Coordinates of C-alpha atoms in Angstrom, one line a residue:
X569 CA 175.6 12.5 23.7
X570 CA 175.0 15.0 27.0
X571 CA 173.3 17.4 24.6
X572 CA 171.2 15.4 22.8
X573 CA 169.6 14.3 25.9
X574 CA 169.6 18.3 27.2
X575 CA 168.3 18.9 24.0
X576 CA 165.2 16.0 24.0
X577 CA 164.6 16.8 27.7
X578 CA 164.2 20.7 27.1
X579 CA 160.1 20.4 25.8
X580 CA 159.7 18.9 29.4
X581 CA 162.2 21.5 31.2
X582 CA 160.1 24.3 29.2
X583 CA 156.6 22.9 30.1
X584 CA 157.8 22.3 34.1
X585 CA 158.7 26.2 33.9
X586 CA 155.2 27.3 32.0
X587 CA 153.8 25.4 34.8
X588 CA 155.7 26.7 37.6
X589 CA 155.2 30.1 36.8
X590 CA 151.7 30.0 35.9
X591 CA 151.3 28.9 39.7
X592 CA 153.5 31.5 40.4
X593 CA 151.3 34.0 38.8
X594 CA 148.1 32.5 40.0
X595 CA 149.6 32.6 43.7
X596 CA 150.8 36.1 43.4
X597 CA 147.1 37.2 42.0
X598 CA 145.5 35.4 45.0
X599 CA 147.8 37.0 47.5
X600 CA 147.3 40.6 45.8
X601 CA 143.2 40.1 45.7
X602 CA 143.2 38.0 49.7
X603 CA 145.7 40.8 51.1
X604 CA 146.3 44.1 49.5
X605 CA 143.5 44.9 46.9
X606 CA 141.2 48.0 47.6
X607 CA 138.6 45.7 48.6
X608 CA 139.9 43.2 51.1
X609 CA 138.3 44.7 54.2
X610 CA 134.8 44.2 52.4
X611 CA 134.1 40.4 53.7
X612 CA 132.6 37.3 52.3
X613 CA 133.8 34.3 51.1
X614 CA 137.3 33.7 50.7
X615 CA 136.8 31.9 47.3
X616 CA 134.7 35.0 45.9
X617 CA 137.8 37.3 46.9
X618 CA 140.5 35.2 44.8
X619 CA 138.0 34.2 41.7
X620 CA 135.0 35.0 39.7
X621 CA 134.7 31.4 40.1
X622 CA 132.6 31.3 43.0
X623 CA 130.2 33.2 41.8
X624 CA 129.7 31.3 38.3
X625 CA 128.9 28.6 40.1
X626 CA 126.4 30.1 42.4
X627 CA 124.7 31.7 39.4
X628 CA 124.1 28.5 37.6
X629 CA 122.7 26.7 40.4
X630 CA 119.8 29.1 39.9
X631 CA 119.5 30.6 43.8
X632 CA 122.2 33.1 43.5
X633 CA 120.4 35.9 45.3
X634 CA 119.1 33.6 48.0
X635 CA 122.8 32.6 48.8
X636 CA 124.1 36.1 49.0
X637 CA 121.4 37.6 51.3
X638 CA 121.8 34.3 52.9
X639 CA 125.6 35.9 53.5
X640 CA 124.2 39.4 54.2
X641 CA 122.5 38.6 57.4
X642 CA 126.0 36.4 58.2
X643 CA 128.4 39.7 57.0
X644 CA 126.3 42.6 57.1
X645 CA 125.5 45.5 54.3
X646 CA 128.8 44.7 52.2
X647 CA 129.8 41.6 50.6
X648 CA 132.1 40.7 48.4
X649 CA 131.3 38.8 45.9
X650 CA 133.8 38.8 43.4
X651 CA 137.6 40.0 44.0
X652 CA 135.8 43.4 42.0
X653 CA 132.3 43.5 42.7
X654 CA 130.4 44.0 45.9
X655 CA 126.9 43.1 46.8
X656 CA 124.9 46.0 48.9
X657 CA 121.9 45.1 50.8
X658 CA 120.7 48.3 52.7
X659 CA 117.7 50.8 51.9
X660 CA 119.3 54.0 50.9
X661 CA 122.4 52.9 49.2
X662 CA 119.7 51.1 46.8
X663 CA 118.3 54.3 46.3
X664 CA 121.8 56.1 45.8
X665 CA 122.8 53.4 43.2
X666 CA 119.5 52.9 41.6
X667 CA 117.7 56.6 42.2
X668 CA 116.7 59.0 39.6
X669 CA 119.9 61.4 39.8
X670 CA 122.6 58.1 40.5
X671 CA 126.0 59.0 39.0
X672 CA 126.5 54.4 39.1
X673 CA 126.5 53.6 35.5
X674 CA 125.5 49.6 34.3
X675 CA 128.6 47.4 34.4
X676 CA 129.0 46.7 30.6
X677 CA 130.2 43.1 31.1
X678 CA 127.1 41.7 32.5
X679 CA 124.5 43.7 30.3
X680 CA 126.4 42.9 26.8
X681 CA 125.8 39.1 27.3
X682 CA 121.9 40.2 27.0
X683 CA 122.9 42.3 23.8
X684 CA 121.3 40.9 20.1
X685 CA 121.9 42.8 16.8
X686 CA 121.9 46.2 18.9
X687 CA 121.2 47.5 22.3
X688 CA 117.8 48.0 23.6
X689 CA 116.4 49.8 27.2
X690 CA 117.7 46.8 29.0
X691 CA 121.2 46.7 27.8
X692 CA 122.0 50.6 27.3
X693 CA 124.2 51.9 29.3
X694 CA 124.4 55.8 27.9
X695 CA 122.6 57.4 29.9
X696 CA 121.1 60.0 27.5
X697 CA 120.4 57.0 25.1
X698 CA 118.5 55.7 27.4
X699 CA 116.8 58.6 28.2
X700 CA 115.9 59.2 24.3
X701 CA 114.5 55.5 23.8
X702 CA 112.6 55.4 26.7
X703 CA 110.7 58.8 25.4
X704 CA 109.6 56.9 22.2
X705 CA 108.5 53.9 23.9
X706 CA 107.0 55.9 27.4
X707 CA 103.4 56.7 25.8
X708 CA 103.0 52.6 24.8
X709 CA 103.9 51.8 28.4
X710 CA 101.6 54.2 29.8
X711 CA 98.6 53.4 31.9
X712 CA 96.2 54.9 30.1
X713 CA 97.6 53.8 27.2
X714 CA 97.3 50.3 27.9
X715 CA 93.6 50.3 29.7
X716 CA 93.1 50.9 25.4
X717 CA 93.8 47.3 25.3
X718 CA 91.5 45.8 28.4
X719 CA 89.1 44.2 26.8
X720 CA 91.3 42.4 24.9
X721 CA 93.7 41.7 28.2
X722 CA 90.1 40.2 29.8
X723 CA 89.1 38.5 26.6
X724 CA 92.7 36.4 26.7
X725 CA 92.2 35.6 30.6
X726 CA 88.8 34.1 29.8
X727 CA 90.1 32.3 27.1
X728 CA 92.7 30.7 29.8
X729 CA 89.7 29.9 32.3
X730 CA 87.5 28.3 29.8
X731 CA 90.4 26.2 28.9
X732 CA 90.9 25.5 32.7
X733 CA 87.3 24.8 33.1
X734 CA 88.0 21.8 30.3
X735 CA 90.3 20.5 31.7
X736 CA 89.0 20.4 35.9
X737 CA 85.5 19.1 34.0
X738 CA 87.9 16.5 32.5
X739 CA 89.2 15.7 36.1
X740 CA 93.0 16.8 35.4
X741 CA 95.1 18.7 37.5
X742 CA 95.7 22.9 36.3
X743 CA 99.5 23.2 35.7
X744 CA 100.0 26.9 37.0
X745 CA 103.4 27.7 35.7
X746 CA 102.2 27.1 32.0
X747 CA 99.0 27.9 32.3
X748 CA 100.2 31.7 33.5
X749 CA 102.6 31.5 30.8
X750 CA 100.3 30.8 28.2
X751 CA 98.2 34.1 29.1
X752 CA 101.3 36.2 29.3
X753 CA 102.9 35.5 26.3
X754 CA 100.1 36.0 24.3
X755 CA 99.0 39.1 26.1
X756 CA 102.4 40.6 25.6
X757 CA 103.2 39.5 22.0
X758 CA 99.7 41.1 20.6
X759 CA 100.2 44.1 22.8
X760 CA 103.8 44.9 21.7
X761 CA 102.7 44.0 17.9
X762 CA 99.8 42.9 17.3
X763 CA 101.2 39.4 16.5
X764 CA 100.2 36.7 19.3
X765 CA 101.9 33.7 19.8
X766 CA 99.9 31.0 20.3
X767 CA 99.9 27.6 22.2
X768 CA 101.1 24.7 20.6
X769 CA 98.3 22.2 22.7
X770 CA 95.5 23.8 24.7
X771 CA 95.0 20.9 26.7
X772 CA 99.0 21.0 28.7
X773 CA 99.5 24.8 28.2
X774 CA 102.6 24.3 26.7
X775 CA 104.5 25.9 24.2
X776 CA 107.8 24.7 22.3
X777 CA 109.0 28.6 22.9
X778 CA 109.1 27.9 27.0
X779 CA 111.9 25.3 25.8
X780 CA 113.2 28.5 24.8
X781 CA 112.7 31.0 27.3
X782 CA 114.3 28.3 29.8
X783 CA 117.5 27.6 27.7
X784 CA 118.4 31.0 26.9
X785 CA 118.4 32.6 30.5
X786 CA 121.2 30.2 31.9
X787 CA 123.3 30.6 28.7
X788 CA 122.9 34.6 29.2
X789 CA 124.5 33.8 32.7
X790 CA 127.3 32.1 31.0
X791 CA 128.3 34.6 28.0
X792 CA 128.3 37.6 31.5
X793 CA 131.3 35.2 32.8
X794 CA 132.9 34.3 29.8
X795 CA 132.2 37.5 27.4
X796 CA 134.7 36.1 24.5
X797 CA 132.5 32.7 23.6
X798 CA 129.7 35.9 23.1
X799 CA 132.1 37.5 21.1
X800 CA 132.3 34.2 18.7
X801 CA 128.5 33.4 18.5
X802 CA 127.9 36.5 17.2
X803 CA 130.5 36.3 14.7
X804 CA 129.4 32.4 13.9
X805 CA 126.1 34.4 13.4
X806 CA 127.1 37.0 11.4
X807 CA 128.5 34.0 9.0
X808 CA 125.2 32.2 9.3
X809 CA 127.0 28.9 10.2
X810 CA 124.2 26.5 9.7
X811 CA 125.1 24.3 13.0
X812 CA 124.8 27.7 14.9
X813 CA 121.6 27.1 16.9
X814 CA 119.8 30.3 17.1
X815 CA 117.0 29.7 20.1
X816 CA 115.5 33.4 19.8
X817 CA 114.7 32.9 16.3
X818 CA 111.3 32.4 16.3
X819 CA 110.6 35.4 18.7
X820 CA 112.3 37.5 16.3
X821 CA 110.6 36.2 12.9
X822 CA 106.9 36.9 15.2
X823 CA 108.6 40.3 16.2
X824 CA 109.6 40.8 12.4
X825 CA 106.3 40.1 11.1
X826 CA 104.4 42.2 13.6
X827 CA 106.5 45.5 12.6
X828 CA 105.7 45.1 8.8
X829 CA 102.6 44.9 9.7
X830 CA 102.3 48.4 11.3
X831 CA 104.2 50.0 8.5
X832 CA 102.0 48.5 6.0
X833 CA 99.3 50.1 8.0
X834 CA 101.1 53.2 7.9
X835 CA 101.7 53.1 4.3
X836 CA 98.3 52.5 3.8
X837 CA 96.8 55.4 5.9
X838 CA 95.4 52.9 7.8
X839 CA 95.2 54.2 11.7
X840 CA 97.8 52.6 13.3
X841 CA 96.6 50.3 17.0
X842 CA 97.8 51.5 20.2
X843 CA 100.3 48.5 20.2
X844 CA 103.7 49.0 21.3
X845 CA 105.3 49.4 17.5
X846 CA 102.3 51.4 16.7
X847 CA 103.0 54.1 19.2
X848 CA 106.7 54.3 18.9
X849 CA 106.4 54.3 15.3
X850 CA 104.0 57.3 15.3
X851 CA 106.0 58.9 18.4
X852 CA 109.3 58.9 16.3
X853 CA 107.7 60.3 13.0
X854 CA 106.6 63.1 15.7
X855 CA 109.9 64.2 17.3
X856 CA 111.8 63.4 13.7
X857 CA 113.3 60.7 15.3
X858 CA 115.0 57.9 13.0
X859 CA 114.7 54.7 14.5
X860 CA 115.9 51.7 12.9
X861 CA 114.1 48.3 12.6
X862 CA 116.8 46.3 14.3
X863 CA 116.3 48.3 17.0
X864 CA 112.7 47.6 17.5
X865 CA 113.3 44.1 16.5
X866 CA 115.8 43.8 20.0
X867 CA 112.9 45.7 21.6
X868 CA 110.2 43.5 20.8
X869 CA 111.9 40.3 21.8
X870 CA 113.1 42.1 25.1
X871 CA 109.5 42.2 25.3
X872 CA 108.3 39.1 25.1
X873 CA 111.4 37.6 27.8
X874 CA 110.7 41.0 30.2
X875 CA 106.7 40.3 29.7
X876 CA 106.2 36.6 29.9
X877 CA 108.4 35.4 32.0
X878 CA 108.0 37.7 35.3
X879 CA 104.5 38.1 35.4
X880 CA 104.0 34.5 34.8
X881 CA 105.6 33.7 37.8
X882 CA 103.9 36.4 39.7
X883 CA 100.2 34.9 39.2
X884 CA 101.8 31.4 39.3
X885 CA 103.1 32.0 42.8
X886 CA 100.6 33.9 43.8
X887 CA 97.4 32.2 42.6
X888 CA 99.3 28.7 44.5
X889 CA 100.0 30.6 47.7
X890 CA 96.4 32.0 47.3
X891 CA 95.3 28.6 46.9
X892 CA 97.2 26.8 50.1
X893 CA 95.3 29.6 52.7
X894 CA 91.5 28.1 52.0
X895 CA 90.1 30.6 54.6
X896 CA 92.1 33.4 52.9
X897 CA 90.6 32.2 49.5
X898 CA 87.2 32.3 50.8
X899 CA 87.3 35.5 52.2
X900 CA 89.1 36.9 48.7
X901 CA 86.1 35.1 46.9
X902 CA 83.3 37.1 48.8
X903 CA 84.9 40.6 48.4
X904 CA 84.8 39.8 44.8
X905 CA 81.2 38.9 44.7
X906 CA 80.5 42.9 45.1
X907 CA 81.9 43.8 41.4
X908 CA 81.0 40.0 40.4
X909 CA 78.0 38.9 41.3
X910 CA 77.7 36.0 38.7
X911 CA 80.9 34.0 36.5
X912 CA 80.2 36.2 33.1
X913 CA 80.7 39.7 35.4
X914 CA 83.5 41.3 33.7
X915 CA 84.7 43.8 35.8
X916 CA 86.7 47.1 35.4
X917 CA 90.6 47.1 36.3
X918 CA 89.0 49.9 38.2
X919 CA 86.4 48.2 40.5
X920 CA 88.7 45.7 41.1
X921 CA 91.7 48.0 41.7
X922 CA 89.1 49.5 45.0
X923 CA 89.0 45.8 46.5
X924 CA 91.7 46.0 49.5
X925 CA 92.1 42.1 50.0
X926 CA 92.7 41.6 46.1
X927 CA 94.8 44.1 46.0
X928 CA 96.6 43.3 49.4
X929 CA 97.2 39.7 47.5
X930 CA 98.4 41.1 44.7
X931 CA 100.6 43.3 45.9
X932 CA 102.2 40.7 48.6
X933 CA 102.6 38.0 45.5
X934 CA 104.9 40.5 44.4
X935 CA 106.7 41.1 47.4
X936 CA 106.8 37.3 47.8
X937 CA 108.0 36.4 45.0
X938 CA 110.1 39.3 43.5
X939 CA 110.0 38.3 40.0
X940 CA 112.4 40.9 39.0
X941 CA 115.9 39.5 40.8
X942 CA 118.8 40.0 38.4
X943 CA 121.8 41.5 40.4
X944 CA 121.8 44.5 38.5
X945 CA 126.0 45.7 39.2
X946 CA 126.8 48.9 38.7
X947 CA 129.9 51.0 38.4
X948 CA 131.4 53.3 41.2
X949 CA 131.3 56.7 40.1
X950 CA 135.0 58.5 39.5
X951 CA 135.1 60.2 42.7
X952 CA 134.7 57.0 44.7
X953 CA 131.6 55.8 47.5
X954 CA 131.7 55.4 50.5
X955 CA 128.9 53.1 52.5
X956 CA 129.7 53.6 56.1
X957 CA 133.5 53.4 57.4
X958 CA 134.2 52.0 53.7
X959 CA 135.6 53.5 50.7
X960 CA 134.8 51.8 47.7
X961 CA 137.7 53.0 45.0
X962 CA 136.4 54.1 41.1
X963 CA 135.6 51.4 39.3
X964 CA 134.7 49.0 41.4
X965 CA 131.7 46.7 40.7
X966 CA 128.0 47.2 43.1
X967 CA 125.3 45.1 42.6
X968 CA 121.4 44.7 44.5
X969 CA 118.5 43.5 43.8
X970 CA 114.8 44.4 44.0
X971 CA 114.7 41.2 47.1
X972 CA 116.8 42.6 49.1
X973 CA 114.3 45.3 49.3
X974 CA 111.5 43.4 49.3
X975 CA 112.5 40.5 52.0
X976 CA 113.5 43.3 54.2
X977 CA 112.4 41.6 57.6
X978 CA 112.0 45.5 59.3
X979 CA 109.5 46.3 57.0
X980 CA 108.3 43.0 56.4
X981 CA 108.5 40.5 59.1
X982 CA 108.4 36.9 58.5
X983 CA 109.5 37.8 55.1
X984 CA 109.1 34.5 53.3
X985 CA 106.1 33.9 54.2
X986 CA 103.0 34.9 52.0
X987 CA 101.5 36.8 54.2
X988 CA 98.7 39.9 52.1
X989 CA 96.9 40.8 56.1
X990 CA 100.1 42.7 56.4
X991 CA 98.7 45.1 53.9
X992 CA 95.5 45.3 55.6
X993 CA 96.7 48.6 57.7
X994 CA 95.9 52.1 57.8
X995 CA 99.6 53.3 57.2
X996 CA 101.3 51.2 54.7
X997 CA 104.3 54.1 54.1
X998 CA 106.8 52.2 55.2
X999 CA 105.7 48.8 53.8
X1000 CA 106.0 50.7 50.0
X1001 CA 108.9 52.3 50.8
X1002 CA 110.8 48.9 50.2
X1003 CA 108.5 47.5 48.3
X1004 CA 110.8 47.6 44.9
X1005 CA 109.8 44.6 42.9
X1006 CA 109.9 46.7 39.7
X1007 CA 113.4 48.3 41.1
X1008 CA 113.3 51.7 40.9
X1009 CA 114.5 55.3 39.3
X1010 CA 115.1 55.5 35.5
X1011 CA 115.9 51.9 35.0
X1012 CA 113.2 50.5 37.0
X1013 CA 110.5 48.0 34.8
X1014 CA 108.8 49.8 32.3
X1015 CA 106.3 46.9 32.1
X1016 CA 104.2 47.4 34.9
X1017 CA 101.5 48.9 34.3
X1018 CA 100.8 46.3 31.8
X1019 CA 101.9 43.6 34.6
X1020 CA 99.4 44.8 37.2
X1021 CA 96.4 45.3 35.0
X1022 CA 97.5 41.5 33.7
X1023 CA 97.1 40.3 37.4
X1024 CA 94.5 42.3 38.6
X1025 CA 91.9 40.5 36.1
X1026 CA 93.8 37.1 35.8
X1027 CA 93.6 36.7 39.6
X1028 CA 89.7 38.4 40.2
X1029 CA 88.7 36.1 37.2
X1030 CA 90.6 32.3 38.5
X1031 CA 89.2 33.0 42.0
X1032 CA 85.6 33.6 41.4
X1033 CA 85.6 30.8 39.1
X1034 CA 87.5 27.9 41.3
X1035 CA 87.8 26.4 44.6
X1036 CA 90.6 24.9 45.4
X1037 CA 90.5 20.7 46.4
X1038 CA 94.3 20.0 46.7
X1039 CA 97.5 21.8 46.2
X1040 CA 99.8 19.1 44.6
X1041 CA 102.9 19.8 45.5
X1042 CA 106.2 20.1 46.0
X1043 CA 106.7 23.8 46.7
X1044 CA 108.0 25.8 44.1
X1045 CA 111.5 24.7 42.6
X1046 CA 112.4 28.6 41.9
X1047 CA 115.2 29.1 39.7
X1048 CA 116.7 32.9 39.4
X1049 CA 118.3 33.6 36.0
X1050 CA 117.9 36.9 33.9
X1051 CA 113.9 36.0 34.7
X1052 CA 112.5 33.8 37.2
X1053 CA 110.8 30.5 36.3
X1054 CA 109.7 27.5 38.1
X1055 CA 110.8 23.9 37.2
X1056 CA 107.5 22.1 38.5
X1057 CA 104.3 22.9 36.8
X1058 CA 102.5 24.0 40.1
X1059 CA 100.0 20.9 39.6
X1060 CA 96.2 22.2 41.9
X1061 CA 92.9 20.2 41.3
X1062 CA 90.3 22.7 41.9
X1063 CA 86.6 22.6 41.6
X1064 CA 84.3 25.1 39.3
X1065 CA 82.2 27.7 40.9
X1066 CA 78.2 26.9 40.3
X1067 CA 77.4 30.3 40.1

């Protein structure tokens, strides 16, 4: 009788010693990462020591980098974020991790999560890979390159101003957050291969691919914490498992379509157009290059995510920000009156480049805003770092990002505050110096030409062509995933310009 009841009470003995050393193991992990791992001198919060956790969390409430340089001006240059990785917030240890000639490579785990049928500039982390793709795709990105493709870049803006015009002569408020990302999504998709994506109602500016664009950057987030559930989508995918939602779909069918068409061109002995496919295409038949069409496939939707998404918040920002300083507005609206003296002027990027207030706007929306804020971690090299009176061991995790640079309160005092007079100076050395919204070195945005011609126009064209009546409201809701994105629409009523 004893040992049948040993015998039936052994599942529970075995499950109350599971349990007991599982806490065991658990304390024993917190007590190695709180007390005696390489990194415990580095401070933050005690959570983000003991657990990856803490910083989940902060990530999916959508103001991650807010938080930590929140902690930065509490802890100083060095905080740890996770009981491996370390965030840096000072000027030349940006440049030392991020510079030309940096020895940090990309931390696999977070970049992987971003990773489609293949790797593309974003994702690679070979340095002479990356090197080799960015050759191919350097000439499409280039300035001169992409003033090929003004005209239609100015024809697509006053496309999005007529539509404006509709809709103010209709008495309706002008949504700024789709309206922006309406322009850019169609500028980039016919730029990259000559296949826009258009609106689905050009009355709301909306487009069933924003559904998109906002569910995929949260879920990127979550596959860079839990890289196994990435692991099994792709798989699922692989076995086309028809419950399997794929939400980049669409992009790539467009992205698809748009590369047959240049090699039909080609084929054809047609000349190819200066779009993004049509120049690597040519530029890899040059150097002998093989490139495969998967790989431009996770190019071109790279594309569309890197193009749309950053510089529609950019305008967005900056065009409601422009719109809450009336007198600033005014005195931006005159200065544009000498390269567009009526509403069918259609000025050079060039004329308008030689403005200083426009481009002093322009160039604080970005600081402002800093559309490019993905903590970006990188790994320490194999003969260690050291940042100060610390020695960070190989292997450990560094991250930054472009607003740490760019909120810099030396450089740029009263940094949240939209502020474009403080580009209005004889010497602005120092104010570019940390003025790193497209990061910088070999990894920094290779989008931005494309981005600054796109705002140049887009803002020279909405300001000579509206007054503002009433910004709306509430402030921007900002939300910092892989891109940044507003929730609200950024309702304005404006007025048209008579002449």
């Amino acid at each position: 009788m004893e040992n049948r009841i040993l015998t039936s009470q052994n599942p529970a003995i075995i499950a109350g010693y599971t349990i007991s050393l599982l806490l065991i193991a658990w304390l024993s992990r917190c007590v190695y990462y709180g007390l005696f791992h390489p990194l415990c001198h580095v401070p933050g919060p005690r959570l983000a020591a003991l657990s990856r956790w803490w910083l989940f969390f902060k990530e999916m409430q959508g103001k991650p980098h807010e938080v930590i340089l929140d902690l930065h001006r509490t802890y100083g240059s060095l905080v740890r974020i996770a009981p491996d990785e370390v965030s840096v917030n000072g000027h030349q240890a940006y440049l030392e991790i991020y510079g030309q000639n940096s020895k940090f490579l990309k931390a696999p785990y977070y970049y992987n999560a971003f990773k489609s049928h293949t790797h593309n500039l974003f994702t690679m982390s070979d340095k002479e890979d990356h090197s080799s793709e960015r050759r191919l795709y350097s000439h499409a990105f280039s300035r001169a390159n992409i003033l090929k493709y003004e005209n239609m870049i100015c024809d697509k803006v006053i496309r999005l101003m007529n539509q404006m015009s509709d809709s103010v002569q209709r008495g309706e408020p002008i949504p700024l957050s789709p309206a922006c990302r309406s322009l850019t999504l169609g500028t980039i998709s016919e730029w990259a291969f000559g296949n826009p994506m258009r609106l689905s109602d050009d009355k709301t500016f909306e487009s069933s691919l924003y559904h998109t664009f906002d569910t995929v950057t949260p879920v990127s987030i979550f596959f860079q914490h839990f890289p196994t559930m990435r692991r099994l989508q792709r798989w699922l995918g692989a076995l086309r498992f028809p419950f399997l939602l794929n939400p980049i779909g669409d992009m790539e069918k467009c992205v698809k379509e748009g590369l047959e068409k240049e090699k039909m061109a080609k084929q054809s002995d047609l000349d190819l157009r200066n779009t993004m496919f049509g120049n690597v295409i040519t530029k890899a038949e040059q150097k002998g290059t093989p490139i495969e069409d998967t790989q431009m496939i996770s190019e071109g939707v790279l594309m569309i995510f890197a193009g749309t998404d950053t510089t529609a918040a950019t305008l967005s920002n900056g065009l409601y920000s422009l719109l809450k300083r009336p007198d600033l507005y005014t005195r931006l609206q005159q200065e544009l009156l000498t390269v567009m003296p009526t509403l069918e002027s259609r000025p050079t990027v060039m004329q308008l480049e030689s403005l200083p207030l426009l481009d002093a706007c322009i160039k604080e929306g970005l600081r402002h805003v800093c559309p490019v804020r993905g903590r970006l971690p990188r790994v320490v090299p194999p003969e260690g770092w050291k940042f100060g009176n610390l020695y960070l061991p190989p292997g450990t995790l560094v991250a930054s990002t472009p607003l740490y640079e760019c909120r810099n309160e030396e450089a740029f005092p009263k940094p949240t505050e939209y502020l474009p007079e403080r580009w209005l100076v004889k010497d602005r050395s120092n104010l570019l110096a940390h003025f790193q919204p497209f990061s910088t070195g070999p990894r920094q945005c290779i989008g931005q030409n494309l981005s600054m011609i796109e705002q140049f126009l887009a803002i020279a064209h909405f300001v000579r062509r509206f007054t503002p009546i009433h910004v709306i409201g509430p402030d921007p809701d900002l939300k910092e995933f892989s891109t940044l994105w507003f929730k609200s629409p950024l309702n304005v009523e404006l007025r048209l310009e008579e002449s």
